[in-house]
Amino acid sequence: MRNNTFQDRRWVIAGIFSVIILIYIIRLFSLQIVETKYKIGADSNALLKKTIYPPRGLIYDRNNTLLVYNRPAYDIAMILREITDLDTLEFCNTLNITKDYFCERMKDIKDRKKNPGFSVYTPQIFMTQLYADEIANMQQNIYRYPGFYIQNRTLREYTFPYAAHVFGSIGEVSRSDIERDPYYRQGDYSGRDGVEFTYEEHLRGEKGVEILLRDSKGRIRGKYRDGDADEVPIAGKNLTLTIDIQLQKIGEELLNGKIGSIVAIEPQTGEILSMVTNPGYDPSILVGRSRSKNYNELVNDPAKPLLNRATLAQYSPGSTFKPIQALICLQLGGINEHTRFPCNGENSVPIRCSHYHGSPVSLLNAIEQSCNPYFWQAFRATLEKDGYGEKNSSFKTNYQAWMDALYSFGFGHKFEDSDLFEHVKGNIPTQNYFNRYFGETGWRALTIRSLSIGQGEVLATPLQLANVMAIIANQGYYITPHLNKSDTMLLKKHVTAVDSSCFPIVTEGMWRVFEYGTGRYYKIPGLDMCGKTGTVQNNFGKDHSLFVGFAPRENPVIAIAVVVENAGFGATWAAPIASLMMEQYILGKIDRHYLFDRISTSILNPDVQKR
Amino acid sequence: MFKRDSVTYSIDWLVLLLYFTLVIMGWFNIYGASYDLDHEGSMFNFDFRAGKQFVWIITAFVIGGVILLLDYRFFNYFAYYIYALTILLLIVTIFIAPEIKGSRSWLVMGPISIQPAELAKVSTALVIAKWMSRYNFKMKALRDFIPLIFFILLPFGLIVLQKEIGSALVFTTFLLVLYREGMKGEILLMLSLFIVLFIVVLKYSATPITNAEGTWGLVLAMGIVLISQFVYAYFVNHHKKESWILAGGVTLLSLISIVLNKWVTVNFDYVAIAITAATALYWLIIELIKRYKKYLFPAFMTLVAIGFCFTSDQIFNRVLEPHQQVRIKILLNMEDDLMGAGYNVNQSKIAIGSGGFWGKGFLNGTQTKLKYVPEQDTDFIFCTIGEEHGFVGSVLVLILYWWLLMRILSMAERQKEAFHRIYAYGVASLLFFHVMINVGMVLGVMPVIGIPLPFFSYGGSSLWSFTILLFILLRLDASRLERR
């Protein structure tokens, strides 16, 4: 037992051993149980979450004809940090791009001003929306280019080159979209306009996630938990539109070479049967990589092919306003069914009549012959029926009632429960407007006489005019015009301020237009049709040619408004177009080939001829 | 067969069981760590690490068995020869070893490469046990002490020349053995204190004091020196009056310099050094008046500490190599380069941290399987335990090591022969140092020093040398019941 005098020091040594081990156990506790950042770190290390895009919903017309579908497309993504030994020239050849393009793309990707989400660690889109034949070479050789990945996408395809403004298009999401909706990530696509925009959430479906294991070199080493944690993408829901693609096609053909628009509505349901605007474009040109180039061309085209004139252009309705004027005057008691007014033809004051008919003229004849003096006198009688009163108060009360009635017809405001992408409210001048222009007591019926014949400050879109025809067809109510063929819209029924008893005589008058009046040359034999032409003065050249109407007279199935800009008389262009549209929709075919050919081949404006 | 003096009767079965447990756990973890998602090899497939380790394990068992069959006196008699042989191997290695990962420490003999530095640990433990168990050995006698230090420093220096600083540092652990055998405890304490001072100076040397000149590094270090003085005087020597005068004086001087700073910009580096130097003078005066004979050494050490701290930054910048500086800086959270040099430690913390309480399960670790953790079957093997077996598994492994260490200590104290006891302390110290540095580095509390985890890390040299180390102890211990 030599040299064993320091036996107690064993406890010091045992103590040092124990303390260190204890410190390590505490350290393990804090690392493994208290801290959570390491678990997140581990996941972002090893798990590569790959988004699987769902196929977008298909779009059908009202007769279940497929209009819009998908076809596969591919993006090339890259993770800059993982790119090694890239043979640029060979890579460019594989993708069939020039080296200059490659360098420019790389510069753009690395430019944080253009690409704020740039990072060398995360996937960046190198090229987007390539078709299968463009990427076939790349797909076979992708293993030779570490750091490059192929992502599957889909692109829209269109069965018909029509209805571009109805569908709208799909484009890359903006920064504000990403901030507004957490569904989107940089590089995602969403509907930018049309029903693609309105029904984005319906059509887009749910993205899926494939979780892959990635090793420290960035190589994919199989599926995480054999795919148990993956989320399968859910395809977007299909959408059936109210559009009749055959009617749409006829409409687009009829407007060939003309600037204008057509809106056709099924009166009982408010379903938009066709919404045509010309000039337009083939929807397939705004798909894929050529989108931005074509889009720029469309934006810069002076004929404004991107403008949906059916909902965004507003016109004075002119004579097409007369049936509405008649209804409101009847309702407000300015006239009744038997009221007659004198007409001095060209010598009438303050508004001339350009038609030849007897005098005094009845309401039915006034509608049939589009007699301006009758509607001016009816308008004045309505507004002045209680005299002017103190400070014009009685007159203003009646003006307000007249305005409110127009409002109930859908004029002067947007359809707030509509699924249309963009539409404008038109205009009905308010009391305030006139007070500001003429002073509180400075305006009378005579001052605002142009309103009586739908000229002046009153403005309406073709959509609003078609909707008014639906109201007359329905004898007093309308369903908000819409594009999605679902029954829920039927609940949104709007009753106008005009009693249904006022409608038959106006309908009779509009029937006479086709029987004896300005529309008589375009009556479809054997069909009772109602309509009204309009020739609208404007500041931009020739008069606009307008027509509104519905058919058949009993149980109408189509209400329509047609505008052809700077074309002349309503009876010359808009009326035959409307008539042919009605023929197509009601009879399912057009028998008046000579008329169809004449209209569809008439080029009024060579700039907008279909190429 | 179970005779009183047979090895099977008297061997310490508990240590043997702990050894087998750790080796088998290590083998499974090497399989887990080197498991490749593409090539699911079996644990016995010799093309893979686990299969190779199986060969190392079997041969280690054979070596262990041979050692148990040898006469226990063999190690005592041949300690010097074994040591000399090892030193020779170390010298040869410096000249003929190929450079692998920046060091020249591997002797390549055909398909097998061995690291003589591993064997040097065993032979050094034997030689110091032999030397210290000499008749009439006195730690304080220089003729005994200087050769002892030489025995430790010789392999240390040779291994430094092989550029294996990590393995060389292992030899500092023999200070624990020296302490047990009578070296002054103050030396251990001073060593720890200087390590603390070094860390504090480096960690805070870049943190400036607001509204004044100087950095926190020196001020904090001097504060630690002053507190140590106070603790020593008040709690060890119970000189309460002198202690309070010291504390009051230091506080007063500090306050004066802080107030003075309102008008003149004070450099607190110099203030801290001046105050601390003044305390050294204070203790010298006390010593002259009262003649306690207790404050000469502290006063001297205070001055040494001042010099040490003042030059620490220089030591750091001049003595250590750049990659070692970076490793220490990362450890002190001074550099946060997660993709560069800090990558290893950060990935290892991520792997362990993601294990949670129960772990991800055997072969289910993502970080280790996907090779995020470097050296995961050698130096960073503990990551695999942490990730796949969680807190429960890691703590179990630590407790097994603790149990083994405690058992070796109690074995040491039951030896009749000083040689046996000192050797046992050598074994315990070596095992402890490896576990402390290796696990500490994986947990991010020690600098990255590439030394293996005993019995766990992949590799023949390390498993063989730890087996030899432990089985010599088992053989010596088994002899305690033999008749002399």
JSON list of C-alpha atoms in Angstrom, two decimals, chain B residues 176-351:
[
{"chain": "B", "resi": 176, "resn": "LEU", "atom": "CA", "xyz": [-5.32, 13.71, -13.64]},
{"chain": "B", "resi": 177, "resn": "VAL", "atom": "CA", "xyz": [-3.22, 10.61, -12.88]},
{"chain": "B", "resi": 178, "resn": "LEU", "atom": "CA", "xyz": [-0.43, 12.83, -11.54]},
{"chain": "B", "resi": 179, "resn": "TYR", "atom": "CA", "xyz": [-2.95, 14.66, -9.41]},
{"chain": "B", "resi": 180, "resn": "ARG", "atom": "CA", "xyz": [-4.23, 11.40, -7.96]},
{"chain": "B", "resi": 181, "resn": "GLU", "atom": "CA", "xyz": [-0.65, 10.42, -7.13]},
{"chain": "B", "resi": 182, "resn": "GLY", "atom": "CA", "xyz": [0.14, 13.62, -5.27]},
{"chain": "B", "resi": 183, "resn": "MET", "atom": "CA", "xyz": [0.71, 16.45, -7.71]},
{"chain": "B", "resi": 184, "resn": "LYS", "atom": "CA", "xyz": [-0.45, 19.76, -6.25]},
{"chain": "B", "resi": 185, "resn": "GLY", "atom": "CA", "xyz": [-4.15, 20.33, -6.83]},
{"chain": "B", "resi": 186, "resn": "GLU", "atom": "CA", "xyz": [-3.38, 23.98, -7.42]},
{"chain": "B", "resi": 187, "resn": "ILE", "atom": "CA", "xyz": [-1.73, 23.08, -10.70]},
{"chain": "B", "resi": 188, "resn": "LEU", "atom": "CA", "xyz": [-5.00, 21.55, -11.95]},
{"chain": "B", "resi": 189, "resn": "LEU", "atom": "CA", "xyz": [-6.95, 24.55, -10.65]},
{"chain": "B", "resi": 190, "resn": "MET", "atom": "CA", "xyz": [-4.55, 27.04, -12.18]},
{"chain": "B", "resi": 191, "resn": "LEU", "atom": "CA", "xyz": [-4.71, 25.19, -15.47]},
{"chain": "B", "resi": 192, "resn": "SER", "atom": "CA", "xyz": [-8.53, 25.33, -15.46]},
{"chain": "B", "resi": 193, "resn": "LEU", "atom": "CA", "xyz": [-8.44, 28.99, -14.45]},
{"chain": "B", "resi": 194, "resn": "PHE", "atom": "CA", "xyz": [-6.08, 29.85, -17.28]},
{"chain": "B", "resi": 195, "resn": "ILE", "atom": "CA", "xyz": [-8.26, 28.00, -19.78]},
{"chain": "B", "resi": 196, "resn": "VAL", "atom": "CA", "xyz": [-11.25, 30.03, -18.55]},
{"chain": "B", "resi": 197, "resn": "LEU", "atom": "CA", "xyz": [-9.26, 33.27, -18.79]},
{"chain": "B", "resi": 198, "resn": "PHE", "atom": "CA", "xyz": [-8.13, 32.39, -22.30]},
{"chain": "B", "resi": 199, "resn": "ILE", "atom": "CA", "xyz": [-11.71, 31.75, -23.42]},
{"chain": "B", "resi": 200, "resn": "VAL", "atom": "CA", "xyz": [-13.05, 34.93, -21.80]},
{"chain": "B", "resi": 201, "resn": "VAL", "atom": "CA", "xyz": [-10.32, 37.13, -23.27]},
{"chain": "B", "resi": 202, "resn": "LEU", "atom": "CA", "xyz": [-10.84, 35.73, -26.77]},
{"chain": "B", "resi": 203, "resn": "LYS", "atom": "CA", "xyz": [-14.58, 35.72, -26.64]},
{"chain": "B", "resi": 204, "resn": "TYR", "atom": "CA", "xyz": [-14.95, 39.31, -25.49]},
{"chain": "B", "resi": 205, "resn": "SER", "atom": "CA", "xyz": [-11.82, 40.87, -26.96]},
{"chain": "B", "resi": 206, "resn": "ALA", "atom": "CA", "xyz": [-13.89, 42.17, -29.85]},
{"chain": "B", "resi": 207, "resn": "THR", "atom": "CA", "xyz": [-16.66, 43.60, -27.65]},
{"chain": "B", "resi": 208, "resn": "PRO", "atom": "CA", "xyz": [-15.89, 47.27, -26.99]},
{"chain": "B", "resi": 209, "resn": "ILE", "atom": "CA", "xyz": [-17.05, 49.03, -23.83]},
{"chain": "B", "resi": 210, "resn": "THR", "atom": "CA", "xyz": [-19.55, 51.75, -24.70]},
{"chain": "B", "resi": 211, "resn": "ASN", "atom": "CA", "xyz": [-18.57, 55.38, -24.03]},
{"chain": "B", "resi": 212, "resn": "ALA", "atom": "CA", "xyz": [-15.02, 54.42, -23.11]},
{"chain": "B", "resi": 213, "resn": "GLU", "atom": "CA", "xyz": [-11.89, 52.85, -24.48]},
{"chain": "B", "resi": 214, "resn": "GLY", "atom": "CA", "xyz": [-11.04, 49.20, -23.98]},
{"chain": "B", "resi": 215, "resn": "THR", "atom": "CA", "xyz": [-12.81, 45.90, -24.49]},
{"chain": "B", "resi": 216, "resn": "TRP", "atom": "CA", "xyz": [-14.75, 43.62, -22.19]},
{"chain": "B", "resi": 217, "resn": "GLY", "atom": "CA", "xyz": [-12.28, 40.75, -22.61]},
{"chain": "B", "resi": 218, "resn": "LEU", "atom": "CA", "xyz": [-9.54, 42.01, -20.29]},
{"chain": "B", "resi": 219, "resn": "VAL", "atom": "CA", "xyz": [-11.97, 43.63, -17.83]},
{"chain": "B", "resi": 220, "resn": "LEU", "atom": "CA", "xyz": [-13.92, 40.39, -17.35]},
{"chain": "B", "resi": 221, "resn": "ALA", "atom": "CA", "xyz": [-10.75, 38.31, -17.13]},
{"chain": "B", "resi": 222, "resn": "MET", "atom": "CA", "xyz": [-9.32, 40.58, -14.44]},
{"chain": "B", "resi": 223, "resn": "GLY", "atom": "CA", "xyz": [-12.65, 40.39, -12.64]},
{"chain": "B", "resi": 224, "resn": "ILE", "atom": "CA", "xyz": [-12.33, 36.61, -12.57]},
{"chain": "B", "resi": 225, "resn": "VAL", "atom": "CA", "xyz": [-8.79, 36.89, -11.17]},
{"chain": "B", "resi": 226, "resn": "LEU", "atom": "CA", "xyz": [-9.99, 39.26, -8.42]},
{"chain": "B", "resi": 227, "resn": "ILE", "atom": "CA", "xyz": [-12.94, 37.01, -7.52]},
{"chain": "B", "resi": 228, "resn": "SER", "atom": "CA", "xyz": [-10.57, 34.01, -7.34]},
{"chain": "B", "resi": 229, "resn": "GLN", "atom": "CA", "xyz": [-8.33, 35.96, -4.94]},
{"chain": "B", "resi": 230, "resn": "PHE", "atom": "CA", "xyz": [-11.30, 36.84, -2.77]},
{"chain": "B", "resi": 231, "resn": "VAL", "atom": "CA", "xyz": [-12.58, 33.23, -2.70]},
{"chain": "B", "resi": 232, "resn": "TYR", "atom": "CA", "xyz": [-9.09, 31.97, -1.84]},
{"chain": "B", "resi": 233, "resn": "ALA", "atom": "CA", "xyz": [-8.55, 34.48, 0.99]},
{"chain": "B", "resi": 234, "resn": "TYR", "atom": "CA", "xyz": [-12.09, 34.41, 2.43]},
{"chain": "B", "resi": 235, "resn": "PHE", "atom": "CA", "xyz": [-13.26, 30.82, 2.06]},
{"chain": "B", "resi": 236, "resn": "VAL", "atom": "CA", "xyz": [-9.97, 28.88, 1.98]},
{"chain": "B", "resi": 237, "resn": "ASN", "atom": "CA", "xyz": [-7.85, 30.87, 4.44]},
{"chain": "B", "resi": 238, "resn": "HIS", "atom": "CA", "xyz": [-10.65, 32.62, 6.36]},
{"chain": "B", "resi": 239, "resn": "HIS", "atom": "CA", "xyz": [-8.78, 35.93, 6.38]},
{"chain": "B", "resi": 240, "resn": "LYS", "atom": "CA", "xyz": [-12.01, 37.90, 6.48]},
{"chain": "B", "resi": 241, "resn": "LYS", "atom": "CA", "xyz": [-10.66, 41.33, 7.27]},
{"chain": "B", "resi": 242, "resn": "GLU", "atom": "CA", "xyz": [-8.05, 41.28, 4.49]},
{"chain": "B", "resi": 243, "resn": "SER", "atom": "CA", "xyz": [-10.69, 39.97, 2.08]},
{"chain": "B", "resi": 244, "resn": "TRP", "atom": "CA", "xyz": [-13.10, 42.81, 2.78]},
{"chain": "B", "resi": 245, "resn": "ILE", "atom": "CA", "xyz": [-10.37, 45.40, 2.46]},
{"chain": "B", "resi": 246, "resn": "LEU", "atom": "CA", "xyz": [-9.52, 43.89, -0.93]},
{"chain": "B", "resi": 247, "resn": "ALA", "atom": "CA", "xyz": [-13.16, 43.90, -2.09]},
{"chain": "B", "resi": 248, "resn": "GLY", "atom": "CA", "xyz": [-13.74, 47.47, -0.81]},
{"chain": "B", "resi": 249, "resn": "GLY", "atom": "CA", "xyz": [-10.56, 48.82, -2.36]},
{"chain": "B", "resi": 250, "resn": "VAL", "atom": "CA", "xyz": [-11.26, 47.25, -5.75]},
{"chain": "B", "resi": 251, "resn": "THR", "atom": "CA", "xyz": [-14.85, 48.53, -5.75]},
{"chain": "B", "resi": 252, "resn": "LEU", "atom": "CA", "xyz": [-13.71, 52.03, -4.78]},
{"chain": "B", "resi": 253, "resn": "LEU", "atom": "CA", "xyz": [-11.05, 52.17, -7.48]},
{"chain": "B", "resi": 254, "resn": "SER", "atom": "CA", "xyz": [-13.52, 50.90, -10.09]},
{"chain": "B", "resi": 255, "resn": "LEU", "atom": "CA", "xyz": [-16.12, 53.50, -9.08]},
{"chain": "B", "resi": 256, "resn": "ILE", "atom": "CA", "xyz": [-13.55, 56.30, -9.23]},
{"chain": "B", "resi": 257, "resn": "SER", "atom": "CA", "xyz": [-12.55, 55.28, -12.76]},
{"chain": "B", "resi": 258, "resn": "ILE", "atom": "CA", "xyz": [-16.20, 55.05, -13.84]},
{"chain": "B", "resi": 259, "resn": "VAL", "atom": "CA", "xyz": [-16.93, 58.53, -12.45]},
{"chain": "B", "resi": 260, "resn": "LEU", "atom": "CA", "xyz": [-13.75, 59.87, -13.96]},
{"chain": "B", "resi": 261, "resn": "ASN", "atom": "CA", "xyz": [-14.92, 58.57, -17.32]},
{"chain": "B", "resi": 262, "resn": "LYS", "atom": "CA", "xyz": [-17.59, 61.29, -17.30]},
{"chain": "B", "resi": 263, "resn": "TRP", "atom": "CA", "xyz": [-14.94, 63.91, -17.96]},
{"chain": "B", "resi": 264, "resn": "VAL", "atom": "CA", "xyz": [-11.93, 62.10, -19.40]},
{"chain": "B", "resi": 265, "resn": "THR", "atom": "CA", "xyz": [-12.07, 59.05, -21.63]},
{"chain": "B", "resi": 266, "resn": "VAL", "atom": "CA", "xyz": [-10.69, 56.18, -19.57]},
{"chain": "B", "resi": 267, "resn": "ASN", "atom": "CA", "xyz": [-9.14, 53.07, -21.09]},
{"chain": "B", "resi": 268, "resn": "PHE", "atom": "CA", "xyz": [-10.62, 50.36, -18.92]},
{"chain": "B", "resi": 269, "resn": "ASP", "atom": "CA", "xyz": [-8.14, 47.76, -20.19]},
{"chain": "B", "resi": 270, "resn": "TYR", "atom": "CA", "xyz": [-5.41, 49.60, -18.33]},
{"chain": "B", "resi": 271, "resn": "VAL", "atom": "CA", "xyz": [-7.64, 50.34, -15.34]},
{"chain": "B", "resi": 272, "resn": "ALA", "atom": "CA", "xyz": [-8.41, 46.63, -14.94]},
{"chain": "B", "resi": 273, "resn": "ILE", "atom": "CA", "xyz": [-4.75, 45.66, -15.27]},
{"chain": "B", "resi": 274, "resn": "ALA", "atom": "CA", "xyz": [-3.63, 48.41, -12.87]},
{"chain": "B", "resi": 275, "resn": "ILE", "atom": "CA", "xyz": [-6.18, 47.43, -10.21]},
{"chain": "B", "resi": 276, "resn": "THR", "atom": "CA", "xyz": [-5.26, 43.75, -10.50]},
{"chain": "B", "resi": 277, "resn": "ALA", "atom": "CA", "xyz": [-1.53, 44.52, -10.35]},
{"chain": "B", "resi": 278, "resn": "ALA", "atom": "CA", "xyz": [-2.22, 46.63, -7.25]},
{"chain": "B", "resi": 279, "resn": "THR", "atom": "CA", "xyz": [-3.88, 43.63, -5.56]},
{"chain": "B", "resi": 280, "resn": "ALA", "atom": "CA", "xyz": [-0.74, 41.57, -6.17]},
{"chain": "B", "resi": 281, "resn": "LEU", "atom": "CA", "xyz": [1.21, 44.31, -4.37]},
{"chain": "B", "resi": 282, "resn": "TYR", "atom": "CA", "xyz": [-1.44, 44.32, -1.63]},
{"chain": "B", "resi": 283, "resn": "TRP", "atom": "CA", "xyz": [-0.95, 40.60, -0.96]},
{"chain": "B", "resi": 284, "resn": "LEU", "atom": "CA", "xyz": [2.83, 40.98, -0.91]},
{"chain": "B", "resi": 285, "resn": "ILE", "atom": "CA", "xyz": [2.51, 43.71, 1.74]},
{"chain": "B", "resi": 286, "resn": "ILE", "atom": "CA", "xyz": [0.15, 41.50, 3.79]},
{"chain": "B", "resi": 287, "resn": "GLU", "atom": "CA", "xyz": [2.68, 38.70, 3.50]},
{"chain": "B", "resi": 288, "resn": "LEU", "atom": "CA", "xyz": [5.51, 40.97, 4.68]},
{"chain": "B", "resi": 289, "resn": "ILE", "atom": "CA", "xyz": [3.51, 42.18, 7.72]},
{"chain": "B", "resi": 290, "resn": "LYS", "atom": "CA", "xyz": [1.61, 39.06, 8.81]},
{"chain": "B", "resi": 291, "resn": "ARG", "atom": "CA", "xyz": [3.83, 36.31, 7.37]},
{"chain": "B", "resi": 292, "resn": "TYR", "atom": "CA", "xyz": [0.91, 33.95, 6.63]},
{"chain": "B", "resi": 293, "resn": "LYS", "atom": "CA", "xyz": [3.12, 32.17, 4.03]},
{"chain": "B", "resi": 294, "resn": "LYS", "atom": "CA", "xyz": [0.03, 31.74, 1.90]},
{"chain": "B", "resi": 295, "resn": "TYR", "atom": "CA", "xyz": [-0.01, 34.69, -0.47]},
{"chain": "B", "resi": 296, "resn": "LEU", "atom": "CA", "xyz": [3.34, 34.63, -2.22]},
{"chain": "B", "resi": 297, "resn": "PHE", "atom": "CA", "xyz": [2.18, 32.10, -4.79]},
{"chain": "B", "resi": 298, "resn": "PRO", "atom": "CA", "xyz": [-1.21, 33.78, -5.43]},
{"chain": "B", "resi": 299, "resn": "ALA", "atom": "CA", "xyz": [0.46, 37.17, -5.80]},
{"chain": "B", "resi": 300, "resn": "PHE", "atom": "CA", "xyz": [2.91, 35.65, -8.27]},
{"chain": "B", "resi": 301, "resn": "MET", "atom": "CA", "xyz": [0.13, 33.88, -10.14]},
{"chain": "B", "resi": 302, "resn": "THR", "atom": "CA", "xyz": [-1.86, 37.11, -10.34]},
{"chain": "B", "resi": 303, "resn": "LEU", "atom": "CA", "xyz": [1.02, 38.78, -12.14]},
{"chain": "B", "resi": 304, "resn": "VAL", "atom": "CA", "xyz": [1.37, 35.73, -14.40]},
{"chain": "B", "resi": 305, "resn": "ALA", "atom": "CA", "xyz": [-2.36, 35.86, -15.15]},
{"chain": "B", "resi": 306, "resn": "ILE", "atom": "CA", "xyz": [-2.08, 39.53, -16.14]},
{"chain": "B", "resi": 307, "resn": "GLY", "atom": "CA", "xyz": [0.75, 38.74, -18.50]},
{"chain": "B", "resi": 308, "resn": "PHE", "atom": "CA", "xyz": [-1.10, 35.70, -19.80]},
{"chain": "B", "resi": 309, "resn": "CYS", "atom": "CA", "xyz": [-4.32, 37.56, -20.53]},
{"chain": "B", "resi": 310, "resn": "PHE", "atom": "CA", "xyz": [-2.47, 40.46, -22.08]},
{"chain": "B", "resi": 311, "resn": "THR", "atom": "CA", "xyz": [-0.72, 38.16, -24.51]},
{"chain": "B", "resi": 312, "resn": "SER", "atom": "CA", "xyz": [-3.58, 35.71, -25.01]},
{"chain": "B", "resi": 313, "resn": "ASP", "atom": "CA", "xyz": [-4.72, 37.39, -28.15]},
{"chain": "B", "resi": 314, "resn": "GLN", "atom": "CA", "xyz": [-1.17, 37.20, -29.43]},
{"chain": "B", "resi": 315, "resn": "ILE", "atom": "CA", "xyz": [-0.91, 33.53, -28.48]},
{"chain": "B", "resi": 316, "resn": "PHE", "atom": "CA", "xyz": [-4.14, 32.89, -30.27]},
{"chain": "B", "resi": 317, "resn": "ASN", "atom": "CA", "xyz": [-3.03, 34.68, -33.38]},
{"chain": "B", "resi": 318, "resn": "ARG", "atom": "CA", "xyz": [0.54, 33.42, -33.51]},
{"chain": "B", "resi": 319, "resn": "VAL", "atom": "CA", "xyz": [0.68, 29.94, -32.01]},
{"chain": "B", "resi": 320, "resn": "LEU", "atom": "CA", "xyz": [-2.52, 28.39, -33.35]},
{"chain": "B", "resi": 321, "resn": "GLU", "atom": "CA", "xyz": [-2.95, 27.57, -37.00]},
{"chain": "B", "resi": 322, "resn": "PRO", "atom": "CA", "xyz": [-5.71, 29.41, -38.90]},
{"chain": "B", "resi": 323, "resn": "HIS", "atom": "CA", "xyz": [-8.09, 26.41, -39.07]},
{"chain": "B", "resi": 324, "resn": "GLN", "atom": "CA", "xyz": [-7.68, 25.89, -35.33]},
{"chain": "B", "resi": 325, "resn": "GLN", "atom": "CA", "xyz": [-8.34, 29.56, -34.65]},
{"chain": "B", "resi": 326, "resn": "VAL", "atom": "CA", "xyz": [-11.51, 29.30, -36.71]},
{"chain": "B", "resi": 327, "resn": "ARG", "atom": "CA", "xyz": [-12.64, 26.19, -34.83]},
{"chain": "B", "resi": 328, "resn": "ILE", "atom": "CA", "xyz": [-12.19, 27.92, -31.49]},
{"chain": "B", "resi": 329, "resn": "LYS", "atom": "CA", "xyz": [-13.85, 31.08, -32.71]},
{"chain": "B", "resi": 330, "resn": "ILE", "atom": "CA", "xyz": [-16.85, 29.10, -33.90]},
{"chain": "B", "resi": 331, "resn": "LEU", "atom": "CA", "xyz": [-17.03, 27.36, -30.57]},
{"chain": "B", "resi": 332, "resn": "LEU", "atom": "CA", "xyz": [-17.10, 30.72, -28.83]},
{"chain": "B", "resi": 333, "resn": "ASN", "atom": "CA", "xyz": [-19.82, 31.89, -31.26]},
{"chain": "B", "resi": 334, "resn": "MET", "atom": "CA", "xyz": [-17.44, 34.49, -32.58]},
{"chain": "B", "resi": 335, "resn": "GLU", "atom": "CA", "xyz": [-17.79, 33.33, -36.15]},
{"chain": "B", "resi": 336, "resn": "ASP", "atom": "CA", "xyz": [-21.05, 32.18, -37.60]},
{"chain": "B", "resi": 337, "resn": "ASP", "atom": "CA", "xyz": [-20.04, 30.70, -40.91]},
{"chain": "B", "resi": 338, "resn": "LEU", "atom": "CA", "xyz": [-22.54, 27.87, -41.16]},
{"chain": "B", "resi": 339, "resn": "MET", "atom": "CA", "xyz": [-21.58, 26.80, -44.66]},
{"chain": "B", "resi": 340, "resn": "GLY", "atom": "CA", "xyz": [-17.88, 26.98, -43.99]},
{"chain": "B", "resi": 341, "resn": "ALA", "atom": "CA", "xyz": [-15.93, 25.76, -41.00]},
{"chain": "B", "resi": 342, "resn": "GLY", "atom": "CA", "xyz": [-18.99, 25.84, -38.72]},
{"chain": "B", "resi": 343, "resn": "TYR", "atom": "CA", "xyz": [-20.80, 23.48, -41.07]},
{"chain": "B", "resi": 344, "resn": "ASN", "atom": "CA", "xyz": [-19.74, 20.30, -39.27]},
{"chain": "B", "resi": 345, "resn": "VAL", "atom": "CA", "xyz": [-20.82, 21.40, -35.84]},
{"chain": "B", "resi": 346, "resn": "ASN", "atom": "CA", "xyz": [-24.03, 23.00, -37.08]},
{"chain": "B", "resi": 347, "resn": "GLN", "atom": "CA", "xyz": [-25.03, 19.89, -39.02]},
{"chain": "B", "resi": 348, "resn": "SER", "atom": "CA", "xyz": [-24.17, 17.73, -36.04]},
{"chain": "B", "resi": 349, "resn": "LYS", "atom": "CA", "xyz": [-26.35, 19.86, -33.77]},
{"chain": "B", "resi": 350, "resn": "ILE", "atom": "CA", "xyz": [-29.17, 19.70, -36.33]},
{"chain": "B", "resi": 351, "resn": "ALA", "atom": "CA", "xyz": [-28.88, 15.92, -36.49]}
]
